[in-house]
Amino acid sequence: MPKPLVIVESPAKARTIAKFLGPGYEVEASVGHIRDLPSNASEIPPSVKAEPWSRLGVNVDAGFVPLYVVPADKRAKIRDLKAKLKNASVLYLATDEDREGEAISWHLFDLLQPKVPVKRMVFHEITKKAIDEAILNCRDIDKSLVDAQEARRILDRLYGYEVSPVLWRKIAPRLSAGRVQSVATRLIVEKEKERIAFVPASWWDAKILLESGATANKSGVKFPADVTSLDGIALAQGKDFGADGKLNANAKVQILDEAKAKKLAEGLRGAHPTVTSVEEDEYASRPKAPFTTSTYQQEAGRKLGMTAKRAMQAAQRLYENGFITYMRTDSVALSAQAIGAARELVAREYGNEYLPKSPRTWEGKSRNAQEAHEAIRPAGDQFLFPKDVAGEMGPDEANAYDLIWKRTVASQMVDARMKSVTARFDAPLTNGGKAELVARGKTVLFPGYLRAYVEGKDEPEAELEEKDVVLPPLAKGDRTNVAQADAAGHTTKPPARFTEAGLVQRLEELGIGRPSTYASIIATIIDREYVVKRGQALVPTLLAFAVVNLMQDLEPALVDYGFTAEMEEHLDAIARGELDRNVFLASFWSGNAPGLKAIVTERADKIDPRVVNTIPLGTHEGKPVSMRVGRYGPYIEHDEQRATIPEGLAPDEVTMTKALELLAAAGKAEEPIGTAPDGQFVYLRTGRFGPYVQLGEDTGDKEAKPKRASLFKSMNVRTLTLEQALKLLSLPRKLGADAEGNPVVARAGRFGPYLEKTVAGKEKPETRSLKDEEQLLSVTLDEAEALFAIPKRGRGRGAAAPPLKELGVDPQSGSPIVVRDGKYGPYCTDGATNGSLPKGVRVEDFDLAQALSLLADRRLNAPAKKKGRGARKSAPKATKEVAAKSTAKSPPKKKTARRRAPAAASPDADEE
């Protein structure tokens, strides 16, 4: 008997829905998109290959009709769905409710050509009640949403396929440009430019501890205070300095040096400050709105250490298994069902005093048609507790659900009530003059929503304790004692780099891109090596500087924040049915702004590659010093001198001093710095991993390579002596033999200094790490034996090399996580899963949060078991509709000494 056929995107979603619908329905998965623009020239049908627009896959000359093709790996799926459709009574297209989901439903309808009734089934949570209601309340496919998705896809195709080849010609092969990707890269580059321009400034003040209520028989209550002014003139504070590190022009303050600060502290010791005023203020703190896609990604990054990609994958699995509502949303609204569930839970778990008299309602700023559903929240009309979900899902999903649960529940709780107290003091100094002090306190009168959730913290109770800074009872005229006074120095810090959470927040603030695409955008700019991660920070490479330079030279609007946000607004207008898709695309492609076609055709050849690949540093001896991006990696250039920039050196770390140091080392590369006792010349050179010394000539004979040794971090190439060079070349240093006759050697490893002892009968030598490089030249045999006498922690079979770094314990598994040196470089491991450190990340900068994220990604992306070979590939066929990837051939991969080509280099960069 024919059954209704329900088609969703993912197998996991299909399994969950099938469980609710029962055996009376057939539920199948399309496994994502079932057709798309051609990904390479071989997918373009012969019938249109000769057309001038075919390389784009979009007919830009006739209505921007896209050329859609079914990828080879989806043809079997289409055949299977068509076979099942023959036995179906009705077809339910149950893909996601957003633009991408709507487009998938439209493509399925267009490809399957069903002869049975077709219904568009929509829901934003996968619960039995929601699925039953969706079956009864179907609608037609929303062509406006489909048009918006199609316009976005074509827009990104034209942008990527027209601009990326300009990058290939002017900078390097296999680069890519993207409508959102390039703007995100610019944001990170601009932040680095701020750091480069930053000039640190110093100021001093005094650190004070006051005491109130002391008597002859007992001590009083001690509390901290700040010195705000001296002799009526305000003292400089951090807020008086700008992002460039300099004192603000309008700041009317005095800056103390160390001597004056010590004099101030000396004058405060023994002083008795008098209270001149006490101000109290009670105020309320409101809970945050429930999660949108963007705010969820930000909090998952800050509180859970998740990358945007990993956070979205965890949410996807929670949604598909019926635990949360749809996770791609800009809405902060909660349904009446959700509000009722949250309020009932608050009253039961926290008490009626935590429940507002009326439900809280939340309104967002988005007008987008695709955002008409709810915020991200626990699914159903009764929220499962986090411990129940933790029993069914993995640690990432459990942590993500806990975060979503707390945020949702807190959004329906009363305000927290707080009280702040500010006390001001006059303090006559014992050595003359007068200082003014201020002490601030804050207490939580009633925690309200803070009992459930505190933004940016994992433990609400711990955060409540941090919020309490209690001052003792103080009244005007009270005298206090200075219990402690010490001079304190401060230095301004450069603007912090973006983290993934910070970048997501900034992109959303600017209205750039869709929050659902941020994870893929960040992954793309890292994959393209425009950005590397150092800890949690996103650090741009010099390649990113060159790309941004070129884009701004080509057309500033292409990476303009306002222009990019405006394009997003146009796409939203198409989704609402307010703007024709072809009018929008024509304006972008051939408008008078000028359009993209004219920009690439008329301006690209005028761009000077040397200019866009140059980042000026300043001048030395009247000639410019610059960082440059070359075919074999970044380097310093001054007049006719060049020096390689070592890997791992961030752009803001290449100061003029560092540049001259690298140039000095490079300048000495051909001229020896002296002669060794055996008569061989000693050279100072700079390589991929920094400066090193070399004994003798390099003849190119692999069997007779000259001896080399890296400089210690404490050494300077401009002042390096022959004596120091010879000491470096003396490594490894033989210390002698221990009591059993085992030879002991001090060695310089790639990731740190260590001792090595070869023990007879053992396959591998024993090793122990040294504290610093200088110990290599000074450690004695007795000291070495003492180190070997200490058992090595975490030792495996035999005498494995010590870890390069111990990061801490995985909070989920309890296993220690360490960084080790492997055959292909450093990697982190918990004993079960390994992950190579990302390129450009230094061992010393790698932390536990980054390791947890990396290992989680490795587990998630572990290769599936190999299956048997499928059917032989056949030539792709075009469907009735039309859209594209370029036939323009990418330059072949080239091995370089400095920068590897990304694994994938499609210029079609901004994918939803």
mmCIF file of C-alpha atoms in Angstrom, residues 225-470:
data_model
loop_
_atom_site.group_PDB
_atom_site.id
_atom_site.type_symbol
_atom_site.label_atom_id
_atom_site.label_comp_id
_atom_site.label_asym_id
_atom_site.label_seq_id
_atom_site.Cartn_x
_atom_site.Cartn_y
_atom_site.Cartn_z
ATOM 1 C CA ALA A 225 41.346 51.783 47.412
ATOM 2 C CA ASP A 226 42.742 53.727 44.460
ATOM 3 C CA VAL A 227 44.558 57.052 44.425
ATOM 4 C CA THR A 228 42.598 59.278 42.030
ATOM 5 C CA SER A 229 44.442 62.589 42.380
ATOM 6 C CA LEU A 230 47.472 64.191 43.949
ATOM 7 C CA ASP A 231 47.413 67.829 45.105
ATOM 8 C CA GLY A 232 44.161 68.380 43.234
ATOM 9 C CA ILE A 233 45.381 67.057 39.854
ATOM 10 C CA ALA A 234 43.974 63.734 38.632
ATOM 11 C CA LEU A 235 46.383 60.819 38.214
ATOM 12 C CA ALA A 236 46.511 58.975 34.907
ATOM 13 C CA GLN A 237 44.530 55.759 34.676
ATOM 14 C CA GLY A 238 44.203 53.150 31.932
ATOM 15 C CA LYS A 239 41.074 54.826 30.512
ATOM 16 C CA ASP A 240 43.107 57.981 29.812
ATOM 17 C CA PHE A 241 45.118 56.195 27.097
ATOM 18 C CA GLY A 242 43.838 55.509 23.586
ATOM 19 C CA ALA A 243 43.934 52.359 21.472
ATOM 20 C CA ASP A 244 47.291 53.553 20.076
ATOM 21 C CA GLY A 245 48.781 53.422 23.572
ATOM 22 C CA LYS A 246 49.216 57.193 23.782
ATOM 23 C CA LEU A 247 47.688 59.565 26.313
ATOM 24 C CA ASN A 248 44.409 61.028 25.046
ATOM 25 C CA ALA A 249 44.829 64.618 23.882
ATOM 26 C CA ASN A 250 42.006 65.886 26.114
ATOM 27 C CA ALA A 251 43.151 64.042 29.234
ATOM 28 C CA LYS A 252 43.955 66.567 31.980
ATOM 29 C CA VAL A 253 45.985 64.266 34.180
ATOM 30 C CA GLN A 254 49.475 63.962 35.599
ATOM 31 C CA ILE A 255 51.666 60.946 34.886
ATOM 32 C CA LEU A 256 53.840 59.748 37.742
ATOM 33 C CA ASP A 257 57.178 58.096 37.195
ATOM 34 C CA GLU A 258 58.547 55.408 39.498
ATOM 35 C CA ALA A 259 60.309 57.851 41.814
ATOM 36 C CA LYS A 260 57.208 59.997 42.301
ATOM 37 C CA ALA A 261 55.035 56.928 42.838
ATOM 38 C CA LYS A 262 57.405 55.668 45.540
ATOM 39 C CA LYS A 263 57.304 59.066 47.188
ATOM 40 C CA LEU A 264 53.488 58.973 47.082
ATOM 41 C CA ALA A 265 53.408 55.499 48.642
ATOM 42 C CA GLU A 266 55.867 56.596 51.313
ATOM 43 C CA GLY A 267 53.671 59.602 52.141
ATOM 44 C CA LEU A 268 50.576 57.413 52.450
ATOM 45 C CA ARG A 269 52.168 55.011 54.912
ATOM 46 C CA GLY A 270 51.057 56.090 58.357
ATOM 47 C CA ALA A 271 48.412 58.449 56.916
ATOM 48 C CA HIS A 272 44.802 58.495 58.187
ATOM 49 C CA PRO A 273 42.454 59.144 55.234
ATOM 50 C CA THR A 274 39.107 60.706 56.143
ATOM 51 C CA VAL A 275 35.842 59.814 54.443
ATOM 52 C CA THR A 276 34.499 62.830 52.523
ATOM 53 C CA SER A 277 31.454 61.172 50.917
ATOM 54 C CA VAL A 278 29.645 57.856 50.623
ATOM 55 C CA GLU A 279 27.308 57.179 47.707
ATOM 56 C CA GLU A 280 25.026 54.146 47.500
ATOM 57 C CA ASP A 281 23.056 53.107 44.450
ATOM 58 C CA GLU A 282 20.690 50.181 43.977
ATOM 59 C CA TYR A 283 20.127 48.956 40.457
ATOM 60 C CA ALA A 284 18.790 46.003 38.509
ATOM 61 C CA SER A 285 20.605 43.695 36.119
ATOM 62 C CA ARG A 286 18.424 42.118 33.426
ATOM 63 C CA PRO A 287 19.000 38.648 32.006
ATOM 64 C CA LYS A 288 20.160 38.268 28.431
ATOM 65 C CA ALA A 289 17.797 37.256 25.635
ATOM 66 C CA PRO A 290 17.707 33.595 24.549
ATOM 67 C CA PHE A 291 20.344 32.515 22.080
ATOM 68 C CA THR A 292 20.470 33.427 18.417
ATOM 69 C CA THR A 293 22.939 31.638 16.152
ATOM 70 C CA SER A 294 25.475 34.403 16.654
ATOM 71 C CA THR A 295 25.194 34.793 20.428
ATOM 72 C CA TYR A 296 25.293 31.021 20.841
ATOM 73 C CA GLN A 297 28.541 30.783 18.861
ATOM 74 C CA GLN A 298 30.050 33.612 20.920
ATOM 75 C CA GLU A 299 29.178 32.062 24.290
ATOM 76 C CA ALA A 300 30.215 28.564 23.199
ATOM 77 C CA GLY A 301 33.585 30.066 22.302
ATOM 78 C CA ARG A 302 34.008 32.035 25.527
ATOM 79 C CA LYS A 303 32.645 29.529 28.012
ATOM 80 C CA LEU A 304 33.294 26.178 26.365
ATOM 81 C CA GLY A 305 36.370 26.980 24.260
ATOM 82 C CA MET A 306 34.600 25.745 21.118
ATOM 83 C CA THR A 307 35.355 26.958 17.632
ATOM 84 C CA ALA A 308 32.356 28.323 15.741
ATOM 85 C CA LYS A 309 32.379 25.202 13.550
ATOM 86 C CA ARG A 310 32.435 22.825 16.486
ATOM 87 C CA ALA A 311 29.694 24.744 18.296
ATOM 88 C CA MET A 312 27.411 24.579 15.250
ATOM 89 C CA GLN A 313 28.094 20.871 14.779
ATOM 90 C CA ALA A 314 27.124 20.196 18.394
ATOM 91 C CA ALA A 315 23.932 22.234 17.983
ATOM 92 C CA GLN A 316 23.122 20.452 14.712
ATOM 93 C CA ARG A 317 23.297 17.069 16.420
ATOM 94 C CA LEU A 318 21.159 18.297 19.318
ATOM 95 C CA TYR A 319 18.537 19.571 16.874
ATOM 96 C CA GLU A 320 18.508 16.422 14.745
ATOM 97 C CA ASN A 321 18.045 14.299 17.851
ATOM 98 C CA GLY A 322 15.133 16.386 19.066
ATOM 99 C CA PHE A 323 16.772 18.145 22.017
ATOM 100 C CA ILE A 324 16.762 21.803 20.859
ATOM 101 C CA THR A 325 14.935 23.993 18.383
ATOM 102 C CA TYR A 326 16.427 24.973 15.030
ATOM 103 C CA MET A 327 19.861 26.494 15.534
ATOM 104 C CA ARG A 328 20.062 28.838 12.517
ATOM 105 C CA THR A 329 18.089 31.851 13.649
ATOM 106 C CA ASP A 330 18.327 35.563 14.365
ATOM 107 C CA SER A 331 15.140 35.499 16.421
ATOM 108 C CA VAL A 332 15.199 36.022 20.198
ATOM 109 C CA ALA A 333 11.478 35.291 20.571
ATOM 110 C CA LEU A 334 10.128 32.341 22.554
ATOM 111 C CA SER A 335 6.846 30.636 21.810
ATOM 112 C CA ALA A 336 4.044 30.557 24.371
ATOM 113 C CA GLN A 337 4.859 26.862 24.798
ATOM 114 C CA ALA A 338 8.506 27.599 25.602
ATOM 115 C CA ILE A 339 7.676 30.465 27.960
ATOM 116 C CA GLY A 340 5.249 28.215 29.831
ATOM 117 C CA ALA A 341 7.841 25.442 30.111
ATOM 118 C CA ALA A 342 10.516 27.843 31.374
ATOM 119 C CA ARG A 343 8.244 29.555 33.911
ATOM 120 C CA GLU A 344 7.025 26.249 35.292
ATOM 121 C CA LEU A 345 10.627 25.086 35.670
ATOM 122 C CA VAL A 346 11.695 28.328 37.400
ATOM 123 C CA ALA A 347 8.867 28.115 39.937
ATOM 124 C CA ARG A 348 9.569 24.441 40.671
ATOM 125 C CA GLU A 349 13.366 24.540 40.792
ATOM 126 C CA TYR A 350 14.126 28.034 42.118
ATOM 127 C CA GLY A 351 10.946 29.245 43.828
ATOM 128 C CA ASN A 352 8.224 31.779 43.036
ATOM 129 C CA GLU A 353 10.408 34.686 44.163
ATOM 130 C CA TYR A 354 12.530 34.050 41.041
ATOM 131 C CA LEU A 355 9.512 34.148 38.700
ATOM 132 C CA PRO A 356 8.379 37.469 37.153
ATOM 133 C CA LYS A 357 4.693 38.322 37.572
ATOM 134 C CA SER A 358 4.282 38.277 33.806
ATOM 135 C CA PRO A 359 6.285 36.444 31.115
ATOM 136 C CA ARG A 360 9.296 38.187 29.664
ATOM 137 C CA THR A 361 9.092 38.843 25.929
ATOM 138 C CA TRP A 362 12.099 39.480 23.748
ATOM 139 C CA GLU A 363 12.293 41.330 20.463
ATOM 140 C CA GLY A 364 15.209 41.316 18.053
ATOM 141 C CA LYS A 365 16.266 43.760 15.352
ATOM 142 C CA SER A 366 16.133 41.352 12.413
ATOM 143 C CA ARG A 367 13.576 41.806 9.645
ATOM 144 C CA ASN A 368 14.738 38.735 7.767
ATOM 145 C CA ALA A 369 12.091 36.421 6.372
ATOM 146 C CA GLN A 370 14.188 33.391 7.262
ATOM 147 C CA GLU A 371 14.223 34.374 10.927
ATOM 148 C CA ALA A 372 10.497 34.093 11.632
ATOM 149 C CA HIS A 373 10.936 31.140 14.010
ATOM 150 C CA GLU A 374 12.142 30.993 17.608
ATOM 151 C CA ALA A 375 15.395 31.528 19.417
ATOM 152 C CA ILE A 376 17.537 28.475 20.161
ATOM 153 C CA ARG A 377 16.008 26.748 23.178
ATOM 154 C CA PRO A 378 15.393 23.262 24.632
ATOM 155 C CA ALA A 379 12.762 21.488 22.563
ATOM 156 C CA GLY A 380 9.258 20.567 23.686
ATOM 157 C CA ASP A 381 6.807 21.846 26.284
ATOM 158 C CA GLN A 382 8.848 20.357 29.136
ATOM 159 C CA PHE A 383 12.586 21.016 29.065
ATOM 160 C CA LEU A 384 14.815 18.019 29.665
ATOM 161 C CA PHE A 385 17.439 18.632 32.318
ATOM 162 C CA PRO A 386 21.059 18.812 31.149
ATOM 163 C CA LYS A 387 21.953 15.617 33.023
ATOM 164 C CA ASP A 388 19.331 13.697 31.032
ATOM 165 C CA VAL A 389 20.775 14.877 27.706
ATOM 166 C CA ALA A 390 24.328 14.178 28.889
ATOM 167 C CA GLY A 391 23.355 10.533 29.295
ATOM 168 C CA GLU A 392 22.396 10.266 25.597
ATOM 169 C CA MET A 393 24.844 12.554 23.776
ATOM 170 C CA GLY A 394 28.573 13.222 23.643
ATOM 171 C CA PRO A 395 30.412 15.791 25.793
ATOM 172 C CA ASP A 396 30.216 18.587 23.220
ATOM 173 C CA GLU A 397 26.476 18.177 22.831
ATOM 174 C CA ALA A 398 25.979 17.888 26.592
ATOM 175 C CA ASN A 399 27.925 21.091 27.249
ATOM 176 C CA ALA A 400 26.116 22.947 24.462
ATOM 177 C CA TYR A 401 22.713 21.832 25.742
ATOM 178 C CA ASP A 402 23.623 22.891 29.294
ATOM 179 C CA LEU A 403 24.524 26.347 27.946
ATOM 180 C CA ILE A 404 21.275 26.655 25.957
ATOM 181 C CA TRP A 405 19.160 25.361 28.862
ATOM 182 C CA LYS A 406 20.611 27.847 31.337
ATOM 183 C CA ARG A 407 20.313 30.809 28.978
ATOM 184 C CA THR A 408 16.667 29.975 28.157
ATOM 185 C CA VAL A 409 15.625 29.434 31.776
ATOM 186 C CA ALA A 410 17.430 32.592 32.934
ATOM 187 C CA SER A 411 15.601 34.624 30.283
ATOM 188 C CA GLN A 412 12.331 33.962 32.157
ATOM 189 C CA MET A 413 13.616 34.859 35.637
ATOM 190 C CA VAL A 414 13.478 38.108 37.583
ATOM 191 C CA ASP A 415 16.190 40.749 37.491
ATOM 192 C CA ALA A 416 19.155 40.523 39.816
ATOM 193 C CA ARG A 417 19.198 43.384 42.336
ATOM 194 C CA MET A 418 22.581 44.923 43.027
ATOM 195 C CA LYS A 419 23.956 47.671 45.252
ATOM 196 C CA SER A 420 27.082 49.700 44.542
ATOM 197 C CA VAL A 421 28.912 51.778 47.144
ATOM 198 C CA THR A 422 31.477 54.493 46.355
ATOM 199 C CA ALA A 423 33.456 56.059 49.195
ATOM 200 C CA ARG A 424 35.853 58.983 48.719
ATOM 201 C CA PHE A 425 38.676 59.979 51.077
ATOM 202 C CA ASP A 426 41.045 62.881 51.722
ATOM 203 C CA ALA A 427 44.520 61.692 52.694
ATOM 204 C CA PRO A 428 47.092 64.261 53.936
ATOM 205 C CA LEU A 429 50.523 62.804 53.149
ATOM 206 C CA THR A 430 53.127 62.440 55.871
ATOM 207 C CA ASN A 431 55.777 63.922 53.553
ATOM 208 C CA GLY A 432 53.657 66.858 52.371
ATOM 209 C CA GLY A 433 50.763 67.304 49.993
ATOM 210 C CA LYS A 434 47.371 65.638 49.823
ATOM 211 C CA ALA A 435 45.933 62.691 47.910
ATOM 212 C CA GLU A 436 42.350 61.803 47.127
ATOM 213 C CA LEU A 437 41.334 58.141 47.299
ATOM 214 C CA VAL A 438 38.281 56.166 46.200
ATOM 215 C CA ALA A 439 37.028 52.734 47.246
ATOM 216 C CA ARG A 440 34.267 50.902 45.415
ATOM 217 C CA GLY A 441 32.170 47.990 46.560
ATOM 218 C CA LYS A 442 29.370 45.965 45.039
ATOM 219 C CA THR A 443 26.995 43.447 46.549
ATOM 220 C CA VAL A 444 24.227 41.238 45.201
ATOM 221 C CA LEU A 445 21.040 41.979 47.144
ATOM 222 C CA PHE A 446 19.035 39.311 45.300
ATOM 223 C CA PRO A 447 20.591 37.039 42.645
ATOM 224 C CA GLY A 448 17.518 36.625 40.447
ATOM 225 C CA TYR A 449 18.479 35.151 37.057
ATOM 226 C CA LEU A 450 22.127 34.874 38.129
ATOM 227 C CA ARG A 451 21.161 31.700 39.984
ATOM 228 C CA ALA A 452 20.759 29.995 36.604
ATOM 229 C CA TYR A 453 23.096 31.738 34.206
ATOM 230 C CA VAL A 454 25.918 34.238 34.153
ATOM 231 C CA GLU A 455 27.202 35.378 30.767
ATOM 232 C CA GLY A 456 30.782 34.398 30.133
ATOM 233 C CA LYS A 457 31.156 32.148 33.179
ATOM 234 C CA ASP A 458 30.687 28.432 33.718
ATOM 235 C CA GLU A 459 29.787 28.459 37.403
ATOM 236 C CA PRO A 460 26.968 30.852 38.426
ATOM 237 C CA GLU A 461 27.649 30.380 42.143
ATOM 238 C CA ALA A 462 31.340 31.251 41.721
ATOM 239 C CA GLU A 463 30.402 34.319 39.692
ATOM 240 C CA LEU A 464 28.037 35.493 42.429
ATOM 241 C CA GLU A 465 30.933 35.391 44.889
ATOM 242 C CA GLU A 466 33.060 37.445 42.489
ATOM 243 C CA LYS A 467 30.324 40.059 42.249
ATOM 244 C CA ASP A 468 30.446 40.678 46.016
ATOM 245 C CA VAL A 469 33.089 43.284 46.915
ATOM 246 C CA VAL A 470 31.944 44.375 50.358
#
